[in-house]
mmCIF file of C-alpha atoms in Angstrom:
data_model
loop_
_atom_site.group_PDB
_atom_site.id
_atom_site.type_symbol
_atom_site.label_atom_id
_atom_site.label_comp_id
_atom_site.label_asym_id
_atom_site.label_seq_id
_atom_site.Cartn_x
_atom_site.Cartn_y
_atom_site.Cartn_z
ATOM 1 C CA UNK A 129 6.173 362.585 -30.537
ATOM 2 C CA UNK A 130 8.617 365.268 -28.966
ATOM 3 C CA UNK A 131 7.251 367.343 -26.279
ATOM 4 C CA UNK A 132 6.142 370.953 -27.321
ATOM 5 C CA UNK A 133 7.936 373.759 -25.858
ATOM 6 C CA UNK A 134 5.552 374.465 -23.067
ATOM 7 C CA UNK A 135 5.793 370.942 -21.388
ATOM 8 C CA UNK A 136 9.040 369.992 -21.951
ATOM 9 C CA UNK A 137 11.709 369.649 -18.832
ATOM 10 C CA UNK A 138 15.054 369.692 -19.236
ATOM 11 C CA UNK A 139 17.556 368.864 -17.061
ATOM 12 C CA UNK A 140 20.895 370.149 -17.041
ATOM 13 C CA UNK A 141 23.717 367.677 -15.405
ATOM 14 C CA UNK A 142 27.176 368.828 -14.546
ATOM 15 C CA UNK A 143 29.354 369.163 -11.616
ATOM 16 C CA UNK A 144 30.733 372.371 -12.570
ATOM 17 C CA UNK A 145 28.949 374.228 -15.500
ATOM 18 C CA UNK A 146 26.179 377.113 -15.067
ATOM 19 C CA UNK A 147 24.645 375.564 -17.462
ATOM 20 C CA UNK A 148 20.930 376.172 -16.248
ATOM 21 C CA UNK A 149 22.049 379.992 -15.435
ATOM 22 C CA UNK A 150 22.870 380.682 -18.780
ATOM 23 C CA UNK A 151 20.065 379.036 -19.817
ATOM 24 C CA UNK A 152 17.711 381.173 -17.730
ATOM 25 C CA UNK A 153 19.061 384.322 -18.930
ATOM 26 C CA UNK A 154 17.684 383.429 -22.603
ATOM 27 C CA UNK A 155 14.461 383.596 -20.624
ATOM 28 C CA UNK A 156 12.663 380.874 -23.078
ATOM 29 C CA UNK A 157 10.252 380.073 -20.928
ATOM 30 C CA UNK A 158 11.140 375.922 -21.143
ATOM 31 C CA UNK A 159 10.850 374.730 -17.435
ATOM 32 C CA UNK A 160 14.516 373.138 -16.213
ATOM 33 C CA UNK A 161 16.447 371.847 -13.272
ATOM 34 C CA UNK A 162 19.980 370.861 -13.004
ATOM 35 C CA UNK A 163 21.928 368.831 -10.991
ATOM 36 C CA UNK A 164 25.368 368.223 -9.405
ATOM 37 C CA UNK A 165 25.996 364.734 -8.569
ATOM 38 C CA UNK A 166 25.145 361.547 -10.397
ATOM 39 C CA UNK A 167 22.995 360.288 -7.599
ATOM 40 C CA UNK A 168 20.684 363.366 -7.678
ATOM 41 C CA UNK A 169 20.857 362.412 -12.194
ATOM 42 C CA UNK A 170 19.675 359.164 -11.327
ATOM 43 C CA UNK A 171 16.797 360.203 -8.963
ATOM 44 C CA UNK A 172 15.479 362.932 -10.919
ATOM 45 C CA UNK A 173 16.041 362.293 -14.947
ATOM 46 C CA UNK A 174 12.203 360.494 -14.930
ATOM 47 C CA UNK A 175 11.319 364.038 -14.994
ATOM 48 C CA UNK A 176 13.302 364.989 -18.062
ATOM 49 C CA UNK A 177 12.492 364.667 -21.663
ATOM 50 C CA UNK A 178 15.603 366.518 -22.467
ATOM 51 C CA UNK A 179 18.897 365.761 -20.718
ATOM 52 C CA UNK A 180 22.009 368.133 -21.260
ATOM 53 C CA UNK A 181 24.961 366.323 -19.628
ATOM 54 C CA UNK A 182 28.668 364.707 -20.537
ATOM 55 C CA UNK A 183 31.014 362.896 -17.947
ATOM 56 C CA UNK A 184 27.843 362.510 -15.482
ATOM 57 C CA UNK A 185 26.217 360.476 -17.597
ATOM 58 C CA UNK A 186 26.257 356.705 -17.257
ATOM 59 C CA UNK A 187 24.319 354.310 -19.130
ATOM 60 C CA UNK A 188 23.000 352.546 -15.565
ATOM 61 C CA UNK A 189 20.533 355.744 -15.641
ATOM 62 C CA UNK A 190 18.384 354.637 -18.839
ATOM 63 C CA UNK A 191 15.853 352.276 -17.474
ATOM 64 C CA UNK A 192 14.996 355.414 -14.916
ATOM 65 C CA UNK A 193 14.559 358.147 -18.163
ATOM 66 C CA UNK A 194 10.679 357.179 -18.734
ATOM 67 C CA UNK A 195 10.133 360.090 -20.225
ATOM 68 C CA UNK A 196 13.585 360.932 -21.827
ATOM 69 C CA UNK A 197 13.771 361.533 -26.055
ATOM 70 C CA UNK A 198 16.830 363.820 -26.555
ATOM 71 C CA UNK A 199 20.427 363.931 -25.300
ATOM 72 C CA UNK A 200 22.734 366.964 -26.098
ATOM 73 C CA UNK A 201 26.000 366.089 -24.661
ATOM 74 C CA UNK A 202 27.838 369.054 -23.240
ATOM 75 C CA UNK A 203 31.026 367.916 -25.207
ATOM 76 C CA UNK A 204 32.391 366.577 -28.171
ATOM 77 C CA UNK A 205 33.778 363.291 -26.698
ATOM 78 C CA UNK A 206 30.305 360.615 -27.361
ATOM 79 C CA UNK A 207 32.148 357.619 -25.753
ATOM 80 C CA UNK A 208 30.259 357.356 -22.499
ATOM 81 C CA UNK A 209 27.221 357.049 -24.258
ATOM 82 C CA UNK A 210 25.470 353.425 -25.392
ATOM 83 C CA UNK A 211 24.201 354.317 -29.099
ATOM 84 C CA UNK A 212 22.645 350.769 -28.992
ATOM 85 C CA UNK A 213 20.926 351.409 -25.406
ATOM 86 C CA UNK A 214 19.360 354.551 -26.846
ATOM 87 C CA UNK A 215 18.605 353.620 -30.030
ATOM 88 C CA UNK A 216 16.814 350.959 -28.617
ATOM 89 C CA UNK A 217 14.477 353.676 -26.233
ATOM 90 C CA UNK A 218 14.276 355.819 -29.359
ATOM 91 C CA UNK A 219 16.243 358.544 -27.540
ATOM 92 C CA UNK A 220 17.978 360.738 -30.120
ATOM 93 C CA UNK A 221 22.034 362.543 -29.307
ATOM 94 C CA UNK A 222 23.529 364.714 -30.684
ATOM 95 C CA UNK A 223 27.596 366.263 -29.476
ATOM 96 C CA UNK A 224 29.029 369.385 -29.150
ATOM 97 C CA UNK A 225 31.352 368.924 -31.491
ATOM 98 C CA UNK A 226 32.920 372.368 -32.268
ATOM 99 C CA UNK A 227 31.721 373.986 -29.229
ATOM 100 C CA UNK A 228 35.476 374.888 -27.793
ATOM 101 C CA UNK A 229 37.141 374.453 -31.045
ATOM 102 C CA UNK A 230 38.745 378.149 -30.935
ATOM 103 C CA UNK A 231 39.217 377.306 -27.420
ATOM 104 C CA UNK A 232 41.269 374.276 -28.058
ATOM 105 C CA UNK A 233 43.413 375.920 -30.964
ATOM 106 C CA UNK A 234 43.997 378.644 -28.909
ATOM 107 C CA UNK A 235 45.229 376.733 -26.099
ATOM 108 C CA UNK A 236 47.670 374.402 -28.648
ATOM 109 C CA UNK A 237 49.431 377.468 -29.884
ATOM 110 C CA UNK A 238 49.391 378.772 -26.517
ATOM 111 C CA UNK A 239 51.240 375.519 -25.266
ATOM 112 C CA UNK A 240 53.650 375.962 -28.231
ATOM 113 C CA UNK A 241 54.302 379.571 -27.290
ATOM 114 C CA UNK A 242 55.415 378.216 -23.606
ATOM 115 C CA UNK A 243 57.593 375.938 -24.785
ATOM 116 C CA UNK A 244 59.160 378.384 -27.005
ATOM 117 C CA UNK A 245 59.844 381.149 -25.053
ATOM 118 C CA UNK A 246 60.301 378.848 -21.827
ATOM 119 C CA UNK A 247 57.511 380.182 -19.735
ATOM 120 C CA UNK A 248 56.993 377.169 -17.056
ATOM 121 C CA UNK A 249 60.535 377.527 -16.094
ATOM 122 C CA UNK A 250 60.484 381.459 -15.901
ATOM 123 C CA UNK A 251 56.803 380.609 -13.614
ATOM 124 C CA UNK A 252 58.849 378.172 -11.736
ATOM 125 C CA UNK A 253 62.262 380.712 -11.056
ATOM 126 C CA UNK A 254 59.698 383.526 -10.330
ATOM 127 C CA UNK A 255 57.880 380.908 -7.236
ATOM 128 C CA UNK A 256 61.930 380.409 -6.041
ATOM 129 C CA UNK A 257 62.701 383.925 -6.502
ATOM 130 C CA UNK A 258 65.353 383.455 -8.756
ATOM 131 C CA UNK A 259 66.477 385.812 -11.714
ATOM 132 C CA UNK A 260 67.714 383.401 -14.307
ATOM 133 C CA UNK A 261 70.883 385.124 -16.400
ATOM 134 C CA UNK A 262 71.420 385.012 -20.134
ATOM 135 C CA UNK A 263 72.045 381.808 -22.285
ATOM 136 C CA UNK A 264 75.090 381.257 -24.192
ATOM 137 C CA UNK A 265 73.894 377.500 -25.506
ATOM 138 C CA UNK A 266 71.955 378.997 -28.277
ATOM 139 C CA UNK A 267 70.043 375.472 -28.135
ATOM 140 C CA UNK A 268 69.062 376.060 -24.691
ATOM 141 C CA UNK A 269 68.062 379.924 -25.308
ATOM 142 C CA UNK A 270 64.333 380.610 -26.003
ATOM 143 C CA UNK A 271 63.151 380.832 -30.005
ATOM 144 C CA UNK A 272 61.020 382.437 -32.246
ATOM 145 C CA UNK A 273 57.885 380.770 -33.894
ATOM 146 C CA UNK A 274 58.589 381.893 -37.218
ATOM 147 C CA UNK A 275 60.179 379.645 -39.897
ATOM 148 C CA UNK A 276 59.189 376.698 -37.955
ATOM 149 C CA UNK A 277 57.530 373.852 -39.233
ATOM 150 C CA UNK A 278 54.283 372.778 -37.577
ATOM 151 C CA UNK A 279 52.349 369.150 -37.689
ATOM 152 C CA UNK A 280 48.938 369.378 -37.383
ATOM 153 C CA UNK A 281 47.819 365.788 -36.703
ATOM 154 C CA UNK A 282 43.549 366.357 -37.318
ATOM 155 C CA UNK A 283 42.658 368.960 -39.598
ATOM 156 C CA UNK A 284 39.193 369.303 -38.201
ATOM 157 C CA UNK A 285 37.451 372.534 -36.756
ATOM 158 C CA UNK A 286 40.306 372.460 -34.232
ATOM 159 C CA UNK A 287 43.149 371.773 -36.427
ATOM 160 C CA UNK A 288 41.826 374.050 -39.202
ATOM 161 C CA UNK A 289 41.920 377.081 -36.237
ATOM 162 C CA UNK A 290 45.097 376.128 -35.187
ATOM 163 C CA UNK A 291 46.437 376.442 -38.584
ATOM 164 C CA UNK A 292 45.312 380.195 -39.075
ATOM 165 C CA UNK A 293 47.398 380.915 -35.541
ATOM 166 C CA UNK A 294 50.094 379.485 -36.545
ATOM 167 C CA UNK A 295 50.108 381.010 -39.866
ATOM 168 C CA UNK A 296 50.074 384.376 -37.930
ATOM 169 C CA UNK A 297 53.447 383.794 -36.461
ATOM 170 C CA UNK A 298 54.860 382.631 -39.863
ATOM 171 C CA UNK A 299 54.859 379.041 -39.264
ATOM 172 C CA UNK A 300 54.755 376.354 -42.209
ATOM 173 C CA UNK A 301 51.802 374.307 -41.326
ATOM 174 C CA UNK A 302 51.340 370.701 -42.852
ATOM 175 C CA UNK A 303 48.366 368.795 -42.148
ATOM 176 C CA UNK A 304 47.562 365.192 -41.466
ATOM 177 C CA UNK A 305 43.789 364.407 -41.820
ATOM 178 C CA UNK A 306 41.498 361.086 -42.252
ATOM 179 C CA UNK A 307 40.379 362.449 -45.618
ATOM 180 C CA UNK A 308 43.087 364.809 -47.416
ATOM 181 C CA UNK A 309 40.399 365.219 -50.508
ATOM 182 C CA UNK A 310 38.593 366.832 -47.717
ATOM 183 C CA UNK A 311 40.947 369.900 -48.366
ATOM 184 C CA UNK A 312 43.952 371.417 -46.608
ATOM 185 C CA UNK A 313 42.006 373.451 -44.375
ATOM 186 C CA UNK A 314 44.547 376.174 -43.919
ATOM 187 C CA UNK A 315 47.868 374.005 -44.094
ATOM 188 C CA UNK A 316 50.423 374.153 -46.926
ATOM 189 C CA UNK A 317 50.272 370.617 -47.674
ATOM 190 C CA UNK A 318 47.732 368.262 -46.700
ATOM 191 C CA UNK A 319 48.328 364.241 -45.961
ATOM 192 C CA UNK A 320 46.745 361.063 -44.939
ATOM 193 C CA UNK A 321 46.830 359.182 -41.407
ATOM 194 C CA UNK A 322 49.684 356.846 -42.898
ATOM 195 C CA UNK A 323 52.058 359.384 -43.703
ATOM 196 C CA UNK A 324 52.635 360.370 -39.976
ATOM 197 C CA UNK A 325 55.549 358.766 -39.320
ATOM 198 C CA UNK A 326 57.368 359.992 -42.558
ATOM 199 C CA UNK A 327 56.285 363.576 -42.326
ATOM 200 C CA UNK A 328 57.371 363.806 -38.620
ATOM 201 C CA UNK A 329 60.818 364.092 -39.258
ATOM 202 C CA UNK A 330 60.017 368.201 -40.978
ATOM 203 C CA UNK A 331 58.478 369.000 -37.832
ATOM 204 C CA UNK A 332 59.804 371.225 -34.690
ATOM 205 C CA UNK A 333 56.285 370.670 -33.449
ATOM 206 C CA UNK A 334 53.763 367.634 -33.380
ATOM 207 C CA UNK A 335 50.716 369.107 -32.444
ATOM 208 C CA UNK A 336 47.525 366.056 -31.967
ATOM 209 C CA UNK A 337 44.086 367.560 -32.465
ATOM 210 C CA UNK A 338 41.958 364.614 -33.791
ATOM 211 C CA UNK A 339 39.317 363.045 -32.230
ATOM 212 C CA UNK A 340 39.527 359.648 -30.701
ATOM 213 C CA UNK A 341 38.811 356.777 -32.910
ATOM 214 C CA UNK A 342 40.122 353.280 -33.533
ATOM 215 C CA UNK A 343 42.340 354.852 -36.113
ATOM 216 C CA UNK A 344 43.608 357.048 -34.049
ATOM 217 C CA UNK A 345 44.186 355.394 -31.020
ATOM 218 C CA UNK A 346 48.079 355.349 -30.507
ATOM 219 C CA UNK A 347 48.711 356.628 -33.851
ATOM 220 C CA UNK A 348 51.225 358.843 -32.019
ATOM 221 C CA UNK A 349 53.095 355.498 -31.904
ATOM 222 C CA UNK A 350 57.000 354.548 -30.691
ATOM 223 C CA UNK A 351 57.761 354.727 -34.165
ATOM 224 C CA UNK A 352 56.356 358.399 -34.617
ATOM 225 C CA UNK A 353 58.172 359.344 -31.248
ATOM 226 C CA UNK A 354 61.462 357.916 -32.262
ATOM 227 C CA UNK A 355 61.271 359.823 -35.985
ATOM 228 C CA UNK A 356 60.996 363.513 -34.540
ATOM 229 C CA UNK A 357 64.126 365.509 -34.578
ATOM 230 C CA UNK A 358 65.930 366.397 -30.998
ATOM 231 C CA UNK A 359 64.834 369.341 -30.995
ATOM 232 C CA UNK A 360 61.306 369.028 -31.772
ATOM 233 C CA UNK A 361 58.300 369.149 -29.247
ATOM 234 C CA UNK A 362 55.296 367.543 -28.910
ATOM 235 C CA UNK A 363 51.913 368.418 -28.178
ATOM 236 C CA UNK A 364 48.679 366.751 -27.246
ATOM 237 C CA UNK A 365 45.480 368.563 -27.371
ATOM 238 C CA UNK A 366 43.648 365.886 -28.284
ATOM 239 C CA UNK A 367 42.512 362.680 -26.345
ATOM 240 C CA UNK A 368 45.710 361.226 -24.148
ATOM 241 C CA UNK A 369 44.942 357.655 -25.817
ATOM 242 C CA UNK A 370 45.812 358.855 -29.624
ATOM 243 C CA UNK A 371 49.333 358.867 -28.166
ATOM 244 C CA UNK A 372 51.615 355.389 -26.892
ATOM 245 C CA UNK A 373 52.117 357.239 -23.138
ATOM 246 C CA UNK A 374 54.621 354.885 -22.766
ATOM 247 C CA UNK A 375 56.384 355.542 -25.704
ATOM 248 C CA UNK A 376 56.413 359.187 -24.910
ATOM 249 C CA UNK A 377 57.728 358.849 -21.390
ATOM 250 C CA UNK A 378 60.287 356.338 -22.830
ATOM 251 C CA UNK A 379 61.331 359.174 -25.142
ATOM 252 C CA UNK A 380 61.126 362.088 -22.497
ATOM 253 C CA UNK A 381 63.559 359.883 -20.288
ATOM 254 C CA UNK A 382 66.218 359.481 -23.095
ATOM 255 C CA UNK A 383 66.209 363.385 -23.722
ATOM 256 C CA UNK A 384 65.389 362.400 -26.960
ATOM 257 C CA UNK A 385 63.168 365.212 -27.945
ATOM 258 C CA UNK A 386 63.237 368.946 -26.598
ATOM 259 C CA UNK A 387 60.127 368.715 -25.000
ATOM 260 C CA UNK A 388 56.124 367.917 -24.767
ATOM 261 C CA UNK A 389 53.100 370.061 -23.978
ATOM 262 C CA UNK A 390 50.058 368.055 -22.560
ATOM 263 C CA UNK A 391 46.561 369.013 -21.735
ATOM 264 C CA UNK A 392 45.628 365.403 -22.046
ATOM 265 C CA UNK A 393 46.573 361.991 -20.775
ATOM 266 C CA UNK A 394 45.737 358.347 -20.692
ATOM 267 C CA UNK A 395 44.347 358.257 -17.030
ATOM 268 C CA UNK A 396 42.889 361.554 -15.681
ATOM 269 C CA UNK A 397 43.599 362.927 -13.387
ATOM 270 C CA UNK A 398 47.184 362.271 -13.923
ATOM 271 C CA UNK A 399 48.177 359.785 -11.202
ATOM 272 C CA UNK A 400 50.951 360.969 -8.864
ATOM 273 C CA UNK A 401 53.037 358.052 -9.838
ATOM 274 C CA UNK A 402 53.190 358.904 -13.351
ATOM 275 C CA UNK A 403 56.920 359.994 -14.273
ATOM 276 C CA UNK A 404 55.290 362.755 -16.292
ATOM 277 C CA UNK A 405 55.132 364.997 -13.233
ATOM 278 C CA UNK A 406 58.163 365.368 -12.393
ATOM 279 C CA UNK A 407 59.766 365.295 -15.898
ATOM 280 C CA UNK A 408 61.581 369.016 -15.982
ATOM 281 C CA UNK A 409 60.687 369.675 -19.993
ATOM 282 C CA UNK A 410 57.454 368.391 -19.810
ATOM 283 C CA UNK A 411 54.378 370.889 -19.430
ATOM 284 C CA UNK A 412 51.349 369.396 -17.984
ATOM 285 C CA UNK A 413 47.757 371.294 -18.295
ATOM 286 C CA UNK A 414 44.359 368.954 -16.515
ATOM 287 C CA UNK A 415 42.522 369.247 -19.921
ATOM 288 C CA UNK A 416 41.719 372.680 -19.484
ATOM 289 C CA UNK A 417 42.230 373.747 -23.074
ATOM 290 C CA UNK A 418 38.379 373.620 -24.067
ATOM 291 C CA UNK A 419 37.566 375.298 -21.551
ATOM 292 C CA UNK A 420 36.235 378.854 -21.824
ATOM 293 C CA UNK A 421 33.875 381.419 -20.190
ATOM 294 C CA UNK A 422 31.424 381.165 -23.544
ATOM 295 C CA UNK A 423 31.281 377.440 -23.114
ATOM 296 C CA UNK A 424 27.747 377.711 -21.623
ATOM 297 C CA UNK A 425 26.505 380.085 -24.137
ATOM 298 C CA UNK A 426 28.101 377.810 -27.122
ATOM 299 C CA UNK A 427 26.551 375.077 -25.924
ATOM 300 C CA UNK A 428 23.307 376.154 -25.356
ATOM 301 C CA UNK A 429 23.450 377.767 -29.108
ATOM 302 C CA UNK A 430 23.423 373.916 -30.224
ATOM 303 C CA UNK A 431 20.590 372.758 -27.724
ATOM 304 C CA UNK A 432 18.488 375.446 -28.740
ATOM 305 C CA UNK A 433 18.837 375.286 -32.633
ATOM 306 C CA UNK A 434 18.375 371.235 -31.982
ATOM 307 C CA UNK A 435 15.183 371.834 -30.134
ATOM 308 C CA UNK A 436 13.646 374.296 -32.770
ATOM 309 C CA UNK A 437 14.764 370.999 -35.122
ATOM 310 C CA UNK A 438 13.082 368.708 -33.332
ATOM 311 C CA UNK A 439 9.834 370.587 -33.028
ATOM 312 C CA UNK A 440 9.652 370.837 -36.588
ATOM 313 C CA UNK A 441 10.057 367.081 -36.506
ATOM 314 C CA UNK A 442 13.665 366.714 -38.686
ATOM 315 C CA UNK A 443 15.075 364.119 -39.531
ATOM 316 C CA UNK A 444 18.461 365.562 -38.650
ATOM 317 C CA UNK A 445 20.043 367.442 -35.860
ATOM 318 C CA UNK A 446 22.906 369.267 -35.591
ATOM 319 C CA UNK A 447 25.892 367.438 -34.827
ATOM 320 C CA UNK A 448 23.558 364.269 -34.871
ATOM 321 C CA UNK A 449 24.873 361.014 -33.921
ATOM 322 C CA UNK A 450 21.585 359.462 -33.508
#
């Protein structure tokens, strides 16, 4: 049976997040405590029936959650979470999927607009003091958005966002989705997974926004890299494992597209060895583009509705993966 609201404990784990301050200033009256570090998780989560929590959370802490029955993770990413471990203590999850997806689109098209208008080199002129002149090479010269065609690869909550932006500045949008019976979400055409490689060739921009999954692990393949057009650019704002890294770095070296945008890669941080660093048309963000000063708030809207769920004893939660 879940806890009632007056003797539950939650317990609110992240480095970084105010989570429990937010909380508090709903003033629901549900005792919490949050914590910091992963040792101070492991300690302490006997005490919780209700754990809020995403990279802190390990599976080694499970045997110590006597008391535990619900997980919201803090973000949309469920893979450091054992569904079989849990399933087996009768501990129900549920993500945040959707919590930062205006966030995310936001930041895409704000990545795009960088590129465009060449804003890392005028940050980087402004740090050396240097007025850059006029362009003659009108391929080197900044561009406009409008006219150009964008790939949307995930036409999700993200993807879906990112296609009403993009829209805005007159972009043609075409969409590449698991499901393209789902609908088109906001893109002029809509397309399956397998048509990547054929449709990237229409694109000036590749933008990623789908989740991780075994489908789309290195869908952004060699083959996808060597079809887009010299002067396209890429962007990830997805997971750094839907794209080959290698691939893209291969392609980056050879000049063979204009440039890439990434808030995401395969190892993060980013190691200082990787080539991406010091690559002068590639534009590196450390997966910032979820985050947002609401992200508390949003999450907490999804823990709350999923507790007034659960004390109605449904069967389903919101964004439920167990």
């Amino acid at each position: 049976m879940f806890p009632t609201r007056e003797s539950l404990t939650i317990c609110f784990a992240h480095a970084a997040y105010q989570m429990k301050a937010r909380f508090d200033a709903r003033d629901t009256g549900i005792k919490s405590f949050q914590v910091r570090a992963y040792d101070d998780l492991v300690k302490r989560i006997g005490e919780a029936d209700v754990v809020v929590a995403s990279g802190m959370w390990k599976n080694d802490v499970i045997p110590h959650a006597s008391k535990l029955k619900f997980i919201q993770s803090i973000s949309s990413g469920m893979d450091q979470y054992s569904k079989e471990m849990l399933a087996a203590k009768g501990v129900r999850l549920a993500s945040a999927a959707g919590v930062n997806a205006r966030a995310v689109a936001e930041h895409a098209i704000a990545l795009i607009l960088a590129i465009a208008r060449r804003l890392p080199e005028a940050r980087d002129n402004q740090h050396k003091k240097v007025w850059r002149g006029m362009i003659g090479d009108l391929a080197q010269r900044e561009d406009e958005l409008g006219g150009k065609t964008l790939l949307v690869v995930g036409m999700g909550r993200i993807g879906s966002h990112l296609a009403k932006l993009a829209k805005a500045f007159d972009m043609k949008v075409v969409g590449i989705r698991r499901d393209p019976t789902a609908g088109a979400n906001g893109a002029d055409s809509i397309h399956g997974m397998a048509d990547l490689v054929k449709l990237v060739p229409e694109a000036d921009f590749v933008a990623l926004t789908c989740a991780l999954t075994p489908e789309t692990t290195g869908l952004m393949s060699a083959a996808a890299f060597a079809a887009m057009k010299p002067s396209s650019v890429f962007v990830n704002a997805a997971r750094g494992k839907v794209a080959d890294e290698a691939a893209l770095i291969a392609t980056m070296k050879a000049g063979k597209i204009w440039a890439a945008a990434l808030d995401v890669t395969v190892d993060e941080p980013l190691p200082a060895t990787s080539p991406l660093w010091e690559m002068p048309n590639v534009f590196i963000t450390p997966h910032t583009a979820g985050e947002t000063r609401a992200y508390e708030d949003n999450v907490i809207d999804i823990l709350m509705e999923n507790l007034d769920r659960l004390w109605r004893d449904e069967k389903t939660l919101r964004n439920q993966v167990l």
